[in-house]
CSV table of C-alpha atoms in Angstrom, one decimal:
chain,number,residue,atom,x,y,z
A,1089,MET,CA,0.0,0.0,0.0
A,1090,VAL,CA,1.4,3.3,-1.1
A,1091,GLN,CA,1.5,5.9,1.7
A,1092,LYS,CA,-0.2,9.2,0.9
A,1093,ALA,CA,1.9,12.4,0.6
A,1094,LYS,CA,1.2,15.2,3.0
A,1095,ILE,CA,0.4,18.8,1.8
A,1096,LEU,CA,0.6,21.6,4.2
A,1097,LEU,CA,-2.0,24.4,3.8
A,1098,VAL,CA,-1.1,27.6,5.7
A,1099,ASP,CA,-3.6,30.5,5.9
A,1100,ASP,CA,-5.1,32.4,8.8
A,1101,ARG,CA,-8.6,32.4,7.3
A,1102,PRO,CA,-10.6,29.2,7.8
A,1103,GLU,CA,-12.7,29.9,4.7
A,1104,ASN,CA,-9.5,30.0,2.5
A,1105,LEU,CA,-8.3,26.6,4.1
A,1106,LEU,CA,-11.7,25.1,3.4
A,1107,ALA,CA,-11.5,26.3,-0.3
A,1108,LEU,CA,-8.0,24.8,-0.7
A,1109,GLU,CA,-9.1,21.5,0.7
A,1110,ALA,CA,-12.1,21.4,-1.8
A,1111,ILE,CA,-9.7,22.1,-4.7
A,1112,LEU,CA,-7.1,19.6,-3.6
A,1113,SER,CA,-9.3,16.8,-2.3
A,1114,ALA,CA,-9.3,15.2,-5.8
A,1115,LEU,CA,-5.6,14.4,-5.4
A,1116,ASP,CA,-6.5,12.0,-2.7
A,1117,GLN,CA,-3.5,13.0,-0.5
A,1118,THR,CA,-3.3,14.0,3.2
A,1119,LEU,CA,-4.1,17.7,3.7
A,1120,VAL,CA,-2.8,19.3,6.9
A,1121,ARG,CA,-4.1,22.7,8.1
A,1122,ALA,CA,-2.1,25.5,9.7
A,1123,SER,CA,-3.7,28.7,10.6
A,1124,SER,CA,-0.4,30.7,11.3
A,1125,GLY,CA,3.3,30.6,10.4
A,1126,GLU,CA,4.0,29.4,13.9
A,1127,GLU,CA,1.6,26.5,13.6
A,1128,ALA,CA,3.1,25.6,10.2
A,1129,LEU,CA,6.7,25.5,11.7
A,1130,LYS,CA,5.4,23.2,14.5
A,1131,ALA,CA,3.9,20.8,11.9
A,1132,LEU,CA,7.2,20.7,10.0
A,1133,LEU,CA,9.0,19.5,13.1
A,1134,THR,CA,7.4,16.1,13.0
A,1135,ASP,CA,6.0,15.5,9.5
A,1136,ASP,CA,7.4,15.3,6.0
A,1137,PHE,CA,5.5,17.2,3.4
A,1138,ALA,CA,5.5,17.1,-0.5
A,1139,VAL,CA,4.7,20.7,-0.9
A,1140,ILE,CA,3.6,23.8,1.2
A,1141,LEU,CA,0.9,26.2,0.1
A,1142,LEU,CA,1.7,29.4,2.0
A,1143,ASP,CA,-0.5,32.5,2.4
A,1144,VAL,CA,1.6,35.7,2.2
A,1145,GLN,CA,-0.6,38.1,4.3
A,1146,MET,CA,-0.9,36.7,7.8
A,1147,PRO,CA,-0.9,38.5,11.2
A,1148,GLY,CA,2.1,38.1,13.2
A,1149,MET,CA,4.6,35.9,11.3
A,1150,ASP,CA,3.8,36.5,7.6
A,1151,GLY,CA,4.4,34.2,4.7
A,1152,PHE,CA,7.8,35.6,3.9
A,1153,GLU,CA,9.1,35.2,7.4
A,1154,THR,CA,7.6,31.7,7.6
A,1155,ALA,CA,9.4,30.7,4.4
A,1156,ALA,CA,12.7,32.1,5.6
A,1157,HIS,CA,12.4,29.9,8.8
A,1158,ILE,CA,11.5,26.9,6.6
A,1159,LYS,CA,14.5,27.4,4.3
A,1160,ARG,CA,16.9,27.8,7.3
A,1161,ARG,CA,16.1,24.4,8.6
A,1162,GLU,CA,18.1,21.5,7.0
A,1163,ARG,CA,15.0,19.1,7.5
A,1164,THR,CA,12.6,21.4,5.5
A,1165,ARG,CA,14.7,23.6,3.3
A,1166,ASP,CA,14.1,21.5,0.1
A,1167,ILE,CA,10.3,21.3,0.5
A,1168,PRO,CA,8.7,23.3,-2.4
A,1169,ILE,CA,6.7,26.3,-1.4
A,1170,ILE,CA,3.9,27.8,-3.4
A,1171,PHE,CA,3.0,31.4,-2.2
A,1172,LEU,CA,-0.7,32.4,-2.4
A,1173,THR,CA,-1.5,36.1,-2.1
A,1174,ALA,CA,-4.7,38.3,-2.5
A,1175,ILE,CA,-2.6,41.4,-3.3
A,1176,ASN,CA,-0.3,42.2,-6.1
A,1177,HIS,CA,2.2,45.0,-5.6
A,1178,GLY,CA,4.0,44.4,-8.9
A,1179,PRO,CA,7.3,42.7,-9.9
A,1180,HIS,CA,9.1,43.7,-6.7
A,1181,HIS,CA,6.6,41.9,-4.5
A,1182,THR,CA,6.7,38.9,-6.7
A,1183,PHE,CA,10.5,38.9,-6.6
A,1184,ARG,CA,10.4,39.0,-2.8
A,1185,GLY,CA,8.4,35.8,-2.9
A,1186,TYR,CA,10.9,33.9,-5.1
A,1187,ALA,CA,13.8,35.4,-3.0
A,1188,ALA,CA,12.2,33.9,0.1
A,1189,GLY,CA,12.4,30.5,-1.5
A,1190,ALA,CA,9.1,29.9,-3.3
A,1191,VAL,CA,8.9,27.8,-6.4
A,1192,ASP,CA,5.8,29.5,-7.5
A,1193,TYR,CA,3.8,32.7,-6.7
A,1194,ILE,CA,0.0,32.7,-7.3
A,1195,SER,CA,-2.3,35.6,-7.0
A,1196,LYS,CA,-5.9,35.1,-5.7
A,1197,PRO,CA,-8.4,34.4,-7.1
A,1198,PHE,CA,-6.6,31.6,-8.9
A,1199,ASP,CA,-7.7,29.0,-11.3
A,1200,PRO,CA,-8.5,25.8,-9.2
A,1201,TRP,CA,-7.4,23.5,-12.1
A,1202,VAL,CA,-4.1,25.2,-12.4
A,1203,LEU,CA,-3.3,25.1,-8.7
A,1204,ARG,CA,-4.3,21.5,-8.5
A,1205,ALA,CA,-2.1,20.6,-11.5
A,1206,LYS,CA,0.9,22.4,-10.1
A,1207,VAL,CA,0.5,20.8,-6.7
A,1208,SER,CA,0.1,17.3,-8.3
A,1209,VAL,CA,3.5,17.7,-10.0
A,1210,PHE,CA,5.3,18.2,-6.7
A,1211,VAL,CA,3.4,15.3,-5.1
A,1212,GLU,CA,4.4,13.0,-7.9
A,1213,LEU,CA,8.0,14.1,-7.6
A,1214,TYR,CA,7.9,13.6,-3.8
A,1215,MET,CA,6.5,10.1,-4.2
A,1216,LYS,CA,9.2,9.1,-6.7
A,1217,ASN,CA,11.9,10.4,-4.4
A,1218,CYS,CA,10.4,8.3,-1.6
A,1219,GLN,CA,10.5,5.2,-3.8
A,1220,LEU,CA,14.1,5.9,-4.7
A,1221,ARG,CA,15.1,6.2,-1.1
A,1222,GLU,CA,13.4,2.9,-0.3
A,1223,GLN,CA,15.2,1.2,-3.1
A,1224,ALA,CA,18.5,2.6,-2.0
A,1225,ALA,CA,17.9,1.6,1.6
A,1226,LEU,CA,16.9,-1.9,0.5
A,1227,LEU,CA,20.0,-2.3,-1.6
A,1228,ARG,CA,22.2,-1.1,1.3
A,1229,LEU,CA,20.4,-3.5,3.7
A,1230,GLN,CA,20.9,-6.4,1.4
A,1231,LEU,CA,24.5,-5.7,0.9
A,1232,GLU,CA,25.2,-5.3,4.6
A,1233,GLY,CA,23.2,-8.3,5.5
A,1234,GLY,CA,24.8,-10.6,3.1
A,1235,GLY,CA,21.8,-10.9,0.9
A,1236,LYS,CA,19.2,-12.4,3.2
A,1237,SER,CA,15.5,-12.5,2.6
A,1238,ALA,CA,12.9,-11.1,5.0
A,1239,ALA,CA,12.6,-14.6,6.5
A,1240,GLY,CA,16.3,-14.6,7.3
A,1241,GLU,CA,17.2,-17.1,4.6
A,1242,ALA,CA,20.1,-16.5,2.3
A,1243,LYS,CA,19.3,-15.5,-1.2
A,1244,GLU,CA,21.2,-16.3,-4.3
A,1245,PRO,CA,23.1,-13.2,-5.5
A,1246,ALA,CA,21.7,-13.4,-9.0
A,1247,GLY,CA,18.2,-13.6,-7.6
A,1248,LEU,CA,18.8,-10.8,-5.3
A,1249,LEU,CA,20.1,-8.5,-8.1
A,1250,ALA,CA,17.3,-9.4,-10.3
A,1251,GLU,CA,14.7,-8.5,-7.6
A,1252,LEU,CA,16.4,-5.1,-6.9
A,1253,SER,CA,16.8,-4.4,-10.6
A,1254,ALA,CA,13.1,-5.1,-11.3
A,1255,ARG,CA,12.1,-2.8,-8.5
A,1256,LEU,CA,14.4,0.0,-9.7
A,1257,ALA,CA,13.2,-0.4,-13.3
A,1258,ALA,CA,9.6,0.2,-12.2
A,1259,VAL,CA,10.7,3.5,-10.5
A,1260,GLU,CA,12.8,4.5,-13.6
A,1261,GLU,CA,9.8,3.9,-15.8
A,1262,GLN,CA,7.5,6.1,-13.7
A,1263,ALA,CA,10.2,8.8,-13.5
A,1264,GLU,CA,10.7,8.9,-17.3
A,1265,ALA,CA,7.0,9.2,-17.8
A,1266,LEU,CA,6.8,12.1,-15.4
A,1267,THR,CA,9.7,13.9,-17.1
A,1268,LYS,CA,8.0,13.6,-20.5
A,1269,GLN,CA,4.8,15.0,-18.9
A,1270,LEU,CA,6.7,17.9,-17.6
A,1271,ASP,CA,8.3,18.6,-21.0
A,1272,ASP,CA,4.9,18.4,-22.7
A,1273,ASP,CA,3.2,20.7,-20.3
A,1274,SER,CA,6.0,23.4,-20.2
A,1275,ALA,CA,6.0,23.0,-16.4
A,1276,ASP,CA,7.7,25.3,-14.0
A,1277,ALA,CA,11.6,25.4,-14.0
A,1278,ALA,CA,11.6,24.3,-10.4
A,1279,ALA,CA,9.6,21.1,-11.1
A,1280,VAL,CA,11.8,20.3,-14.2
A,1281,ALA,CA,14.9,20.7,-12.1
A,1282,THR,CA,13.6,18.5,-9.3
A,1283,ALA,CA,12.7,15.8,-11.9
A,1284,ALA,CA,16.2,16.0,-13.3
A,1285,HIS,CA,17.7,15.7,-9.9
A,1286,LEU,CA,15.6,12.5,-9.3
A,1287,GLU,CA,16.8,11.0,-12.6
A,1288,ARG,CA,20.4,11.7,-11.6
A,1289,LYS,CA,19.8,9.7,-8.3
A,1290,LEU,CA,18.2,6.9,-10.3
A,1291,THR,CA,21.2,6.8,-12.6
A,1292,GLY,CA,23.5,6.5,-9.7
A,1293,LEU,CA,21.6,3.7,-8.1
A,1294,ARG,CA,21.4,1.8,-11.5
A,1295,ARG,CA,25.2,2.1,-11.8
A,1296,ALA,CA,25.6,0.7,-8.3
A,1297,LEU,CA,23.5,-2.3,-9.3
A,1298,ASP,CA,25.3,-2.8,-12.5
A,1299,ALA,CA,28.6,-2.8,-10.7
A,1300,LEU,CA,27.4,-5.8,-8.7
A,1301,GLU,CA,26.7,-7.9,-11.8
A,1302,PRO,CA,29.1,-10.9,-12.2
A,1303,GLY,CA,32.2,-10.0,-14.1
A,1304,THR,CA,32.0,-6.2,-13.3
A,1305,GLY,CA,34.0,-6.2,-10.2
A,1306,SER,CA,33.7,-7.4,-6.6
A,1307,GLY,CA,33.7,-4.2,-4.6
A,1308,ALA,CA,30.4,-3.2,-3.1
A,1309,PRO,CA,29.5,0.4,-4.2
A,1310,SER,CA,28.4,3.0,-1.8
A,1311,VAL,CA,24.9,4.1,-2.4
A,1312,SER,CA,23.5,7.4,-1.1
A,1313,SER,CA,19.9,7.6,-0.1
A,1314,GLN,CA,19.7,11.4,0.2
A,1315,SER,CA,17.4,13.2,-2.1
């Protein structure tokens, strides 16, 4: 069973949070509410999120300040942030949003379909990264454990490599389809860059597996699980 991604919705107005939930409910992911910047930062201490939808105009800690805190934390600095604002003070205001670390800046009222499509891209990228980390962790575990199955029985090296290769191939196929979709839809540069990063990680994991094939060397490669 595939675990759902979490999407953080940050807005001080309950009606806005309700509207966002209505728009994004079709994605069938876990939507988490935060009514302030402080509440959002608390949620980010314990949970991992695929993307953050952050209102700019909030009392106390506004969206820009909240984003600055998010980007300063090592745990959360790579989470995509989409700014939502009901005001438009021109290019300077928009530039401030991007400077604060946002991947997108959307003015209200926004097109529900466009917002849902943008969020879905980052959810897909998040899920692919999770799958990649799982495959890397499995490979490392199998290498360190001498290639044992879940029941503790030793597995033949060829069978182990075939199983890992098949799992990785499934992730590679999904990542390739997502990259083609981004190219066709002229997606945001940030989403394209994230997809390219994912493909580089997949390439590294594939090379590690190939290096374990008979006749290609006996050294066990080091596999990084970081995204």
